[in-house]
XYZ file of C-alpha atoms in Angstrom:
742
model
C 102.717 182.921 54.439
C 98.960 182.930 55.078
C 98.475 185.943 52.788
C 100.432 184.237 50.000
C 98.321 181.095 50.378
C 95.105 183.120 50.326
C 96.270 185.089 47.281
C 97.208 181.875 45.490
C 93.770 180.400 46.178
C 92.089 183.555 44.908
C 94.167 183.466 41.722
C 93.341 179.794 41.136
C 89.657 180.537 41.704
C 89.810 183.520 39.330
C 91.409 181.493 36.558
C 88.879 178.673 37.053
C 86.005 181.142 36.770
C 87.633 182.802 33.779
C 88.090 179.452 32.065
C 84.469 178.510 32.728
C 83.317 181.847 31.353
C 85.426 181.214 28.289
C 83.841 177.792 27.808
C 80.366 179.228 28.308
C 81.109 181.935 25.779
C 82.326 179.347 23.291
C 79.222 177.246 23.880
C 76.953 180.245 23.317
C 78.805 181.232 20.160
C 78.586 177.707 18.757
C 74.923 177.388 19.654
C 74.105 180.479 17.572
C 75.613 178.805 14.508
C 73.634 175.582 14.882
C 70.527 174.676 12.975
C 67.640 173.055 14.821
C 68.553 169.692 13.290
C 72.159 170.032 14.459
C 70.980 170.907 17.964
C 68.740 167.862 18.105
C 71.644 165.799 16.771
C 73.655 166.601 19.875
C 70.904 165.006 21.944
C 71.043 161.797 19.917
C 73.154 158.808 20.988
C 73.686 155.645 18.947
C 75.453 152.423 19.801
C 78.241 151.040 17.683
C 77.716 147.713 15.991
C 79.471 145.663 18.669
C 78.195 144.132 21.927
C 75.295 146.031 23.447
C 72.987 145.991 26.468
C 69.849 146.429 24.418
C 68.537 145.962 20.888
C 71.101 147.439 18.476
C 69.714 150.125 16.217
C 69.755 148.857 12.665
C 70.472 152.076 10.837
C 72.289 151.871 7.507
C 72.505 155.672 7.509
C 74.392 155.902 10.814
C 77.670 157.036 9.263
C 75.928 159.535 7.001
C 74.089 160.993 9.981
C 77.372 161.478 11.814
C 78.767 163.332 8.786
C 75.651 165.520 8.776
C 76.082 166.430 12.456
C 72.986 164.521 13.531
C 74.688 162.379 16.202
C 76.175 163.770 19.407
C 77.414 160.648 21.117
C 78.105 156.964 20.637
C 78.464 154.050 23.010
C 80.015 150.613 22.638
C 82.762 151.890 20.357
C 85.990 150.711 21.982
C 89.618 151.195 20.981
C 91.588 154.074 19.516
C 91.298 152.669 16.002
C 87.502 152.681 15.990
C 86.953 155.866 17.988
C 89.228 157.689 15.556
C 87.305 156.316 12.567
C 83.962 157.572 13.812
C 85.477 160.862 14.975
C 86.855 161.409 11.486
C 83.295 161.172 10.207
C 82.175 163.793 12.735
C 84.986 166.064 11.542
C 83.353 166.045 8.108
C 80.215 167.674 9.497
C 79.497 171.344 8.889
C 80.421 172.539 12.387
C 82.894 169.742 13.195
C 81.404 169.075 16.621
C 83.226 166.041 18.072
C 81.490 162.896 19.240
C 81.371 161.776 22.864
C 82.189 158.112 23.450
C 80.494 156.319 26.334
C 81.010 152.813 27.641
C 79.885 150.648 30.549
C 83.199 150.675 32.414
C 81.694 149.306 35.599
C 84.542 147.556 37.424
C 87.599 147.873 35.279
C 88.470 148.028 31.610
C 91.055 145.533 30.354
C 92.218 145.055 33.924
C 89.064 143.843 35.668
C 88.487 144.508 39.357
C 85.943 142.827 41.647
C 82.293 143.433 40.873
C 81.190 146.645 42.646
C 79.280 144.807 45.386
C 82.448 142.833 46.073
C 84.523 146.006 46.194
C 81.989 147.483 48.606
C 82.736 144.530 50.891
C 86.260 145.900 51.284
C 84.897 149.006 53.058
C 88.155 150.503 51.803
C 87.438 153.845 50.169
C 91.012 154.359 48.992
C 91.025 150.946 47.295
C 87.667 151.629 45.643
C 88.875 155.001 44.358
C 92.059 153.339 43.069
C 89.995 150.759 41.192
C 88.025 153.496 39.425
C 91.232 155.437 38.752
C 92.853 152.475 36.987
C 89.668 151.825 35.005
C 89.514 155.464 33.923
C 93.161 155.483 32.892
C 92.746 152.428 30.681
C 89.398 153.492 29.243
C 90.595 157.011 28.407
C 93.666 155.549 26.715
C 91.323 153.471 24.542
C 89.331 156.434 23.304
C 86.553 156.456 25.899
C 85.422 159.807 27.345
C 82.602 158.692 29.568
C 81.697 155.726 31.766
C 78.139 154.771 32.666
C 79.118 154.331 36.301
C 78.905 154.409 39.242
C 75.574 152.763 39.941
C 74.588 154.114 43.336
C 71.160 152.509 43.740
C 70.499 151.213 47.232
C 69.733 147.494 46.944
C 67.795 145.708 49.657
C 66.548 142.789 47.585
C 69.171 140.240 46.457
C 66.727 138.776 43.950
C 67.416 141.899 41.876
C 70.391 140.959 39.701
C 71.779 144.473 39.604
C 72.715 144.466 43.276
C 76.091 143.249 41.959
C 76.596 146.651 40.356
C 76.086 148.761 43.467
C 77.333 149.152 47.030
C 74.642 147.267 48.900
C 71.832 148.140 51.254
C 73.153 150.982 53.380
C 72.704 154.646 52.527
C 75.710 155.920 54.458
C 78.156 153.329 53.128
C 76.680 153.726 49.648
C 77.133 157.489 49.772
C 80.764 157.252 50.828
C 81.481 154.739 48.065
C 79.617 156.811 45.458
C 81.817 159.785 46.291
C 85.002 157.689 46.075
C 84.074 156.163 42.723
C 83.294 159.514 41.123
C 86.612 160.897 42.351
C 88.376 157.835 40.978
C 86.807 158.052 37.537
C 87.159 161.799 37.083
C 90.517 162.317 38.778
C 91.855 165.809 39.262
C 90.152 167.380 36.282
C 87.996 166.519 33.295
C 90.133 166.747 30.200
C 93.141 165.050 31.733
C 94.277 162.053 29.726
C 93.611 159.672 32.622
C 90.108 160.935 33.355
C 86.646 159.947 32.149
C 83.291 161.526 32.942
C 81.297 159.654 35.570
C 77.615 158.950 35.015
C 75.651 158.447 38.221
C 72.805 156.000 37.810
C 69.951 155.195 37.953
C 68.056 158.306 38.934
C 66.168 157.298 40.945
C 65.148 154.479 43.283
C 65.690 151.729 40.694
C 67.047 149.495 43.456
C 63.583 149.335 45.025
C 61.956 147.601 42.043
C 59.005 145.604 43.373
C 59.803 141.941 43.922
C 63.417 142.476 42.906
C 62.256 142.180 39.296
C 64.352 144.219 36.880
C 62.657 147.150 35.113
C 59.701 146.871 37.522
C 57.744 149.649 39.205
C 58.772 151.430 42.392
C 56.236 152.623 44.948
C 57.540 154.501 47.978
C 56.931 157.476 50.205
C 58.666 160.775 49.594
C 60.395 160.442 52.970
C 61.786 157.018 52.068
C 63.018 158.446 48.772
C 64.857 161.316 50.446
C 66.142 159.428 53.462
C 67.293 156.169 51.871
C 67.583 156.351 48.083
C 68.625 159.905 47.163
C 71.653 160.524 49.452
C 74.163 158.480 47.366
C 73.173 160.511 44.296
C 73.742 163.743 46.206
C 77.130 162.470 47.418
C 78.129 161.685 43.831
C 77.019 165.144 42.734
C 79.054 166.687 45.568
C 82.067 164.755 44.251
C 81.648 166.612 40.943
C 79.896 163.976 38.817
C 79.661 165.205 35.227
C 76.522 163.344 34.187
C 73.504 161.449 35.499
C 71.447 158.652 33.937
C 67.759 158.263 34.613
C 66.210 154.861 35.239
C 63.886 152.361 33.591
C 61.411 152.189 36.459
C 58.407 154.309 37.145
C 58.275 155.774 40.622
C 54.850 156.262 42.150
C 53.319 155.970 38.686
C 55.602 158.354 36.772
C 58.446 156.884 34.658
C 61.763 158.256 35.886
C 62.708 159.284 32.341
C 59.689 161.591 32.182
C 59.717 162.581 35.837
C 59.792 166.367 36.293
C 59.995 166.053 40.071
C 63.178 163.998 39.938
C 65.041 165.726 37.125
C 63.835 169.327 37.099
C 62.751 169.933 40.684
C 65.392 167.941 42.581
C 68.437 167.353 40.371
C 68.595 170.522 38.271
C 66.594 172.647 40.695
C 67.218 172.039 44.385
C 70.655 170.459 43.750
C 71.647 172.858 40.948
C 73.221 170.119 38.821
C 75.103 171.687 35.889
C 75.962 168.529 33.938
C 73.646 166.646 31.615
C 71.235 163.735 31.984
C 71.237 160.784 29.589
C 68.371 158.328 29.302
C 68.976 154.675 29.962
C 68.973 152.417 26.899
C 65.728 153.157 25.037
C 64.007 154.357 28.203
C 62.383 157.337 26.451
C 60.693 155.023 23.978
C 59.770 152.619 26.758
C 57.410 155.201 28.239
C 55.011 154.021 25.530
C 55.125 150.460 26.908
C 54.660 151.925 30.410
C 51.342 153.265 29.175
C 52.468 156.754 30.074
C 52.920 158.068 26.513
C 50.707 157.316 23.514
C 53.580 157.163 21.043
C 57.235 158.081 20.567
C 56.350 161.697 19.950
C 54.549 162.009 23.280
C 57.455 160.209 24.941
C 59.907 162.750 23.488
C 57.721 165.569 24.822
C 57.610 164.045 28.310
C 61.359 163.369 28.415
C 62.625 166.761 27.250
C 60.114 168.525 29.499
C 61.270 166.479 32.473
C 64.949 167.263 31.853
C 66.311 164.209 30.043
C 68.992 165.812 27.861
C 70.338 162.945 25.751
C 68.341 160.151 24.137
C 70.147 156.809 24.213
C 68.911 154.606 21.398
C 65.228 155.591 21.242
C 65.389 157.941 18.229
C 62.606 159.815 20.000
C 64.311 163.207 19.830
C 65.815 162.583 16.407
C 62.449 162.196 14.697
C 60.052 164.153 16.906
C 61.610 167.169 18.618
C 61.570 169.431 15.560
C 57.856 168.843 15.037
C 57.132 169.406 18.744
C 58.940 172.747 18.590
C 57.069 173.831 15.467
C 53.803 172.898 17.159
C 54.803 175.031 20.187
C 54.607 172.006 22.466
C 58.300 172.218 23.334
C 60.150 175.475 23.931
C 63.399 175.896 22.023
C 64.844 177.023 25.358
C 64.570 173.451 26.680
C 66.477 172.125 23.684
C 69.086 174.867 23.905
C 69.638 174.153 27.600
C 70.174 170.450 26.906
C 72.550 171.146 24.003
C 74.580 173.620 26.039
C 75.016 171.125 28.855
C 76.413 168.549 26.416
C 78.622 170.992 24.516
C 80.059 172.289 27.767
C 81.332 168.823 28.642
C 82.875 168.402 25.202
C 84.742 171.653 25.696
C 85.819 170.644 29.208
C 87.177 167.383 27.831
C 89.252 169.357 25.319
C 87.655 167.663 22.315
C 87.230 170.880 20.340
C 90.957 171.569 20.678
C 91.866 168.017 19.667
C 89.076 165.581 18.745
C 91.604 162.728 18.710
C 93.349 163.440 22.016
C 92.019 160.167 23.486
C 92.841 158.122 20.367
C 96.577 157.642 20.716
C 97.466 153.980 20.000
C 100.870 154.218 21.693
C 99.326 155.436 24.932
C 96.629 152.783 24.598
C 99.181 149.979 24.326
C 101.171 151.307 27.272
C 98.260 151.757 29.664
C 96.511 148.490 28.793
C 99.672 146.615 29.727
C 100.707 148.572 32.798
C 101.880 146.001 35.400
C 100.917 148.359 38.236
C 97.292 147.936 37.233
C 97.403 144.187 37.766
C 99.078 144.743 41.111
C 96.216 147.031 42.134
C 93.629 144.520 40.915
C 95.159 141.775 43.067
C 95.238 144.009 46.121
C 91.642 145.186 45.758
C 90.434 141.635 45.063
C 92.020 140.312 48.266
C 90.445 143.156 50.259
C 87.007 142.248 48.860
C 86.935 138.636 50.103
C 84.770 138.024 53.179
C 85.598 135.253 55.654
C 82.193 133.965 56.787
C 83.310 130.999 58.862
C 86.550 129.528 60.161
C 85.869 126.846 62.743
C 88.929 125.295 64.346
C 91.118 127.847 62.546
C 91.320 125.730 59.385
C 92.394 128.874 57.571
C 94.935 130.021 56.704
C 96.245 126.853 55.091
C 99.791 125.803 55.799
C 102.198 126.142 52.903
C 103.572 122.798 54.021
C 100.297 121.012 53.228
C 101.263 117.943 51.238
C 98.131 117.338 49.163
C 95.262 119.717 48.334
C 92.154 118.695 46.390
C 90.623 121.579 44.466
C 87.096 120.628 43.443
C 84.146 122.348 41.806
C 82.787 123.869 38.581
C 84.549 127.220 39.107
C 88.095 125.976 39.668
C 89.424 126.197 36.115
C 87.244 129.041 34.828
C 89.055 132.015 33.330
C 86.824 134.710 31.834
C 84.049 133.915 34.316
C 86.170 135.454 37.093
C 85.626 138.834 35.434
C 81.969 138.727 36.468
C 79.058 140.496 34.830
C 79.503 143.945 33.264
C 83.109 143.256 32.295
C 84.478 144.973 29.200
C 85.515 142.357 26.668
C 88.174 143.534 24.232
C 88.261 141.455 21.036
C 92.061 141.246 20.856
C 92.527 139.933 24.416
C 92.922 136.200 25.119
C 91.254 136.038 28.522
C 92.489 132.494 29.127
C 95.914 134.078 29.378
C 94.939 137.461 30.834
C 92.752 136.273 33.733
C 94.290 134.231 36.554
C 92.041 131.238 37.236
C 91.605 129.938 40.745
C 93.526 126.816 39.761
C 96.431 128.858 38.419
C 96.380 131.065 41.495
C 96.893 128.087 43.784
C 99.566 126.632 41.535
C 101.374 129.970 41.666
C 101.238 129.900 45.455
C 102.099 126.356 46.516
C 105.621 125.040 46.715
C 107.165 122.038 45.002
C 106.390 119.811 47.971
C 102.612 120.337 47.705
C 100.519 118.245 45.320
C 97.398 119.849 43.822
C 94.586 117.518 42.687
C 91.519 118.457 40.646
C 88.006 117.202 39.981
C 85.122 119.223 38.576
C 82.411 117.306 40.414
C 79.430 118.862 38.638
C 78.252 121.738 36.487
C 76.805 124.923 37.921
C 73.142 124.364 37.082
C 72.197 120.868 35.930
C 71.334 117.873 38.123
C 73.989 115.506 36.792
C 75.947 113.793 39.586
C 78.153 111.622 37.382
C 81.229 113.566 38.513
C 80.617 112.999 42.231
C 82.488 109.697 42.409
C 85.662 111.169 40.934
C 85.383 114.196 43.239
C 84.967 112.027 46.321
C 87.905 109.827 45.334
C 90.031 112.912 44.740
C 89.046 114.388 48.108
C 90.004 111.196 49.932
C 93.567 111.511 48.643
C 94.010 115.015 50.066
C 94.927 116.546 53.407
C 92.488 119.398 52.806
C 89.742 120.041 50.247
C 88.876 123.397 48.666
C 85.465 123.516 46.973
C 84.679 126.354 44.537
C 80.925 126.721 43.989
C 78.304 129.409 43.412
C 76.344 130.982 40.597
C 77.617 131.553 37.067
C 79.126 134.972 36.474
C 76.194 135.872 34.197
C 73.476 134.793 36.631
C 73.585 138.211 38.291
C 73.534 141.584 36.544
C 71.045 143.447 34.369
C 67.980 141.366 33.461
C 69.206 138.637 35.830
C 66.548 138.739 38.523
C 66.066 135.367 40.214
C 63.169 134.150 42.337
C 65.393 131.421 43.786
C 68.778 132.544 45.080
C 69.872 129.211 46.484
C 73.140 127.699 45.266
C 72.027 126.378 41.850
C 72.073 122.806 40.591
C 73.510 119.987 42.714
C 76.479 121.948 44.021
C 75.386 121.813 47.663
C 74.855 118.094 47.314
C 78.451 117.908 46.112
C 79.474 119.819 49.231
C 77.580 117.297 51.400
C 79.306 114.379 49.661
C 82.763 115.888 50.113
C 82.072 116.883 53.712
C 81.111 113.252 54.409
C 84.666 112.143 53.598
C 85.768 113.614 56.912
C 88.439 115.758 55.293
C 88.851 119.418 56.327
C 86.780 121.426 53.828
C 87.034 125.049 52.723
C 84.251 126.409 50.494
C 84.655 129.362 48.137
C 81.331 130.947 47.138
C 81.483 132.782 43.810
C 78.506 135.083 43.292
C 77.255 138.512 42.345
C 74.663 138.708 45.093
C 73.894 137.268 48.520
C 72.954 133.607 48.085
C 71.157 131.133 50.341
C 73.350 128.137 51.274
C 72.136 127.024 54.682
C 73.487 123.465 54.717
C 76.951 124.637 53.728
C 76.851 127.500 56.225
C 75.790 125.187 59.048
C 78.078 122.229 58.354
C 81.245 123.251 56.509
C 83.987 124.541 58.837
C 85.453 127.288 56.598
C 83.746 129.557 54.063
C 85.103 132.438 51.997
C 82.694 134.615 50.001
C 84.723 135.504 46.942
C 82.137 137.274 44.743
C 83.662 137.639 41.244
C 87.087 139.150 41.728
C 88.361 140.067 38.267
C 91.635 139.594 36.406
C 93.637 138.629 39.489
C 90.976 136.432 41.107
C 93.118 133.308 41.402
C 96.103 135.057 42.923
C 93.970 137.054 45.363
C 92.103 133.962 46.553
C 95.394 132.120 47.042
C 96.773 135.085 49.000
C 93.850 134.805 51.430
C 93.771 131.007 51.615
C 97.409 130.856 52.669
C 97.403 133.910 54.914
C 99.569 136.212 52.811
C 96.605 138.529 53.141
C 94.471 138.411 56.280
C 90.831 138.787 55.115
C 89.199 142.037 56.186
C 86.007 142.207 54.100
C 82.624 142.930 55.666
C 79.244 142.243 54.090
C 77.603 145.290 52.453
C 74.276 143.429 52.295
C 72.347 141.262 54.712
C 72.274 137.559 53.775
C 68.807 136.010 54.258
C 68.096 132.561 55.656
C 65.414 131.947 53.033
C 63.977 133.835 50.077
C 60.816 134.333 52.139
C 62.712 136.737 54.425
C 63.343 139.184 51.566
C 63.505 142.117 51.783
C 65.657 141.930 54.885
C 68.023 144.710 55.931
C 69.587 145.745 59.198
C 68.253 149.314 59.544
C 64.559 148.514 59.503
C 62.004 150.429 61.547
C 60.873 149.082 64.874
C 57.263 147.966 65.078
C 54.729 148.168 67.884
C 55.309 144.477 68.479
C 58.993 143.847 67.867
C 60.448 140.359 68.207
C 62.907 140.515 71.078
C 64.846 137.462 69.922
C 64.820 134.655 67.356
C 62.543 132.496 69.505
C 59.778 135.076 69.815
C 56.823 133.877 67.707
C 53.457 134.780 69.248
C 51.816 138.067 68.293
C 55.073 139.801 67.398
C 56.569 140.827 64.064
C 58.150 137.470 63.233
C 57.794 134.325 61.141
C 56.306 131.250 62.758
C 58.570 128.956 60.729
C 61.842 130.875 60.586
C 64.187 132.815 62.795
C 63.874 136.568 62.557
C 67.598 137.194 62.302
C 69.480 136.901 59.007
C 71.954 134.160 58.169
C 74.778 136.681 58.006
C 74.187 140.289 59.123
C 75.190 143.526 57.466
C 78.790 144.455 58.300
C 79.788 140.890 59.191
C 83.173 139.428 58.334
C 85.808 137.457 60.230
C 89.595 137.711 60.375
C 92.483 135.356 61.105
C 93.038 137.399 64.235
C 90.827 138.706 67.026
C 90.019 142.326 67.905
C 89.058 143.546 71.370
C 87.081 146.762 71.971
C 87.261 148.527 75.337
C 87.321 151.761 77.310
C 84.640 153.728 75.436
C 84.703 157.433 76.312
C 82.447 160.321 75.317
C 83.605 163.892 75.828
C 80.098 164.719 77.041
C 76.739 162.982 77.324
C 74.780 166.124 76.509
C 75.280 168.176 73.344
C 73.555 171.064 71.596
C 73.002 171.088 67.859
C 75.948 173.445 67.331
C 78.273 171.265 69.417
C 80.074 167.958 68.932
C 80.819 164.867 70.969
C 84.284 163.353 70.717
C 84.172 159.574 70.985
C 87.157 157.336 71.670
C 87.806 153.712 72.543
C 90.651 151.234 72.561
C 90.993 148.692 69.764
C 93.428 145.842 70.349
C 94.629 143.112 68.023
C 94.489 140.267 70.531
C 95.647 137.632 68.062
C 98.963 136.430 66.705
C 98.941 137.976 63.217
C 98.504 141.462 61.811
C 95.047 142.305 60.522
C 92.555 145.002 59.571
C 89.281 145.646 61.365
C 86.391 147.680 59.971
C 85.177 149.501 63.053
C 81.515 150.450 62.623
C 79.695 153.209 64.497
C 75.913 152.965 64.710
C 73.369 155.334 66.246
C 69.825 154.803 67.441
C 67.430 157.696 67.834
C 65.298 156.336 70.643
C 62.256 158.575 70.121
C 61.316 160.898 67.253
C 58.469 162.676 65.530
C 58.576 159.824 63.011
C 59.561 156.212 63.589
C 63.302 155.786 63.239
C 65.427 152.737 62.317
C 66.519 150.330 65.056
C 70.093 151.422 64.304
C 71.911 153.265 61.522
C 75.509 153.222 60.336
C 76.863 156.718 60.822
C 80.639 156.260 60.493
C 83.344 153.636 60.054
C 87.114 153.274 59.916
C 89.300 150.530 58.541
C 92.163 150.079 60.983
C 95.295 147.964 60.565
C 96.966 146.612 63.698
C 99.974 144.411 64.242
C 99.650 141.429 66.573
C 99.286 142.677 70.142
C 99.022 146.326 69.069
C 96.455 148.703 70.597
C 95.236 151.974 69.094
C 92.944 154.704 70.294
C 90.157 155.069 67.722
C 88.288 158.348 67.559
C 84.980 159.448 66.045
C 83.082 162.718 66.104
C 79.332 163.000 66.579
C 77.890 166.190 65.135
C 74.404 167.435 64.353
C 74.545 166.089 60.808
C 74.908 162.532 62.098
C 71.803 163.021 64.240
C 69.644 164.537 61.503
C 66.895 162.925 59.448
C 63.883 163.803 57.294
C 60.683 164.420 59.226
C 57.143 163.943 57.912
C 57.368 167.307 56.116
C 60.572 166.192 54.326
C 62.601 168.699 56.318
C 66.176 167.763 57.170
C 67.260 168.345 60.738
C 67.713 166.930 64.211
C 65.369 166.764 67.173
C 66.279 166.968 70.851
C 66.152 163.596 72.522
C 67.949 160.464 73.656
C 70.387 158.519 71.498
C 72.273 155.275 71.838
C 75.788 155.077 70.414
C 77.036 151.624 69.447
C 80.432 150.597 68.077
C 81.237 147.116 66.909
C 82.420 144.615 64.354
C 79.056 144.331 62.573
C 75.477 145.541 62.887
C 74.791 142.471 65.051
C 78.080 142.441 66.970
C 78.157 145.588 69.076
C 81.139 145.635 71.424
C 80.857 148.968 73.280
C 77.941 151.360 73.668
C 76.741 154.406 75.572
C 73.839 156.831 75.727
C 73.833 160.559 75.161
C 71.300 163.349 74.770
C 70.781 166.111 72.230
C 69.434 169.168 74.026
C 68.077 172.489 72.808
């Protein structure tokens, strides 16, 4: 049996190699037929004339250029009707090279899932992969070949609006999620009808933009780059990511788009990446504004030299590469390498065999209305909700509650629940497609429960005219649910905010409703961590609901009434005030660390603020209680080629079933460089019935103990370690010491 299995594996490997050789041979043969203009055309990407994330290229000759083979890819062309129309133009070109269609499919297509930061709060890798799988299935059915996702930038500054698009502040969690998302988007194989190419972005370190200001500079050490910001990109590459996107920022003075070190030395060199790199929107041309390139021609030279293969919307390659080659400033080999990388993906997708294989309207209609997709969206949305507070066990609400007041500016929103970076299809009525929070509660409550409504106020302005109605409505109810937060478009690209407090007079509305004496539950809708100290300190129950997508209302109702026991954990630290930012759990220790929140004199602390965050990384409550006990290590001394088996008992000590995200942290007590105070090194999401106990096991190996030293060498060092397991980074339940020996 073993021989048969081995033989089968060898045959599969042989056929895979043979197929790749066949594709490479086809690419080489096609390349020989191409003129220089046609080669450069493959490196040129235009947007369609619909919604865009940058200035739309006004080019009346766009269709003619496609016919002439001068365009290799398009973005923002959605739907089988339109992708077929443009592809038909490409089929009129001399060599009939098909177009690639890209789209920002960030957290769903027609069926919208929670924003990525919200999904990260689920800590559920299977759910996150499922979300990407559904998105890929719908997008591919609508003619899309390629998504500009996942964004894997580590985000430690919630002022940066694009934290909503990533997985938060932690490198380990971010790496695991990056891997899952790539697997979800790409499925079993590129070329399958339910698969799209992933595009890992933004390479690199965009999440460290100074001051949390979008498009800003990044200045960091090489060790910080390798230890914190690069690992999620490597994880995505290991998952088989087809493409990468470079970033808008400069890093240590060199724009990422023209950065040889990032793209040639690391990505295509050390990591041996075989896919292609696309610029971000206009980022090649923006090297002129950076002051790095004198003009568009110099920018094209810098980008192609650095390894940026495809030019999104700059026209830098289109109008300058030929001249640079003739002037011997750019080798034709660089152009050929870029073209081959792009052509290879078109062959892998099967576009040369059938340019219209992703433009089947019958399949499009079927997949965009698949009821299983909505079911998945509801499930993932419920998993993404984080219970921040539940004094006196106000939640879950009883289904026998007679009167509920639902108050706030978010209650009857529809499309807003989709959040930023949602794909908007022109033929979809989102007031019917998206489940509002109001509709979700109406779907949940029985005939004996009365649901009252008052808006109270708008999101941003200072008008309190609606307070009186809201207070009167609250007084009629047995319980009040308040839905507040930031608008769905207040976080995302170009949405950096210096003030991340709850906007407008919403917290004043909360104070007024709380003063009625009624039990109050607050829902916070946001794309980033917000500051809401009064609410956090005074309201008995708080759910952080992010922006949850198409099934937002149903998912929120499921959690409010206990049909789903919340299990989300925060993927980012929540600050007490903006002045604490950046604040993250795995910071380095200083020579004068603050031992507690009250330590003020001559230690690393604020004189006017506690050192701890408002809500720590990994935090999230449940409707049940989990007990940790009986920690055991197989040994307290290990060599680098050995492993430690760790086990402990996890018990659901409450009265309802629930899921706990068990988090394993390590602390390297002494090293050749200063190490973080603790680091997440593993986690498991465990479901237990009421009263049930399970033995949870982890393995500590040399990889978990390794880090980058001052020479940027990866490895471990002998020494003492502390192992900590708990419910959050600030709630360690069991711990032990061990030693790594030579």
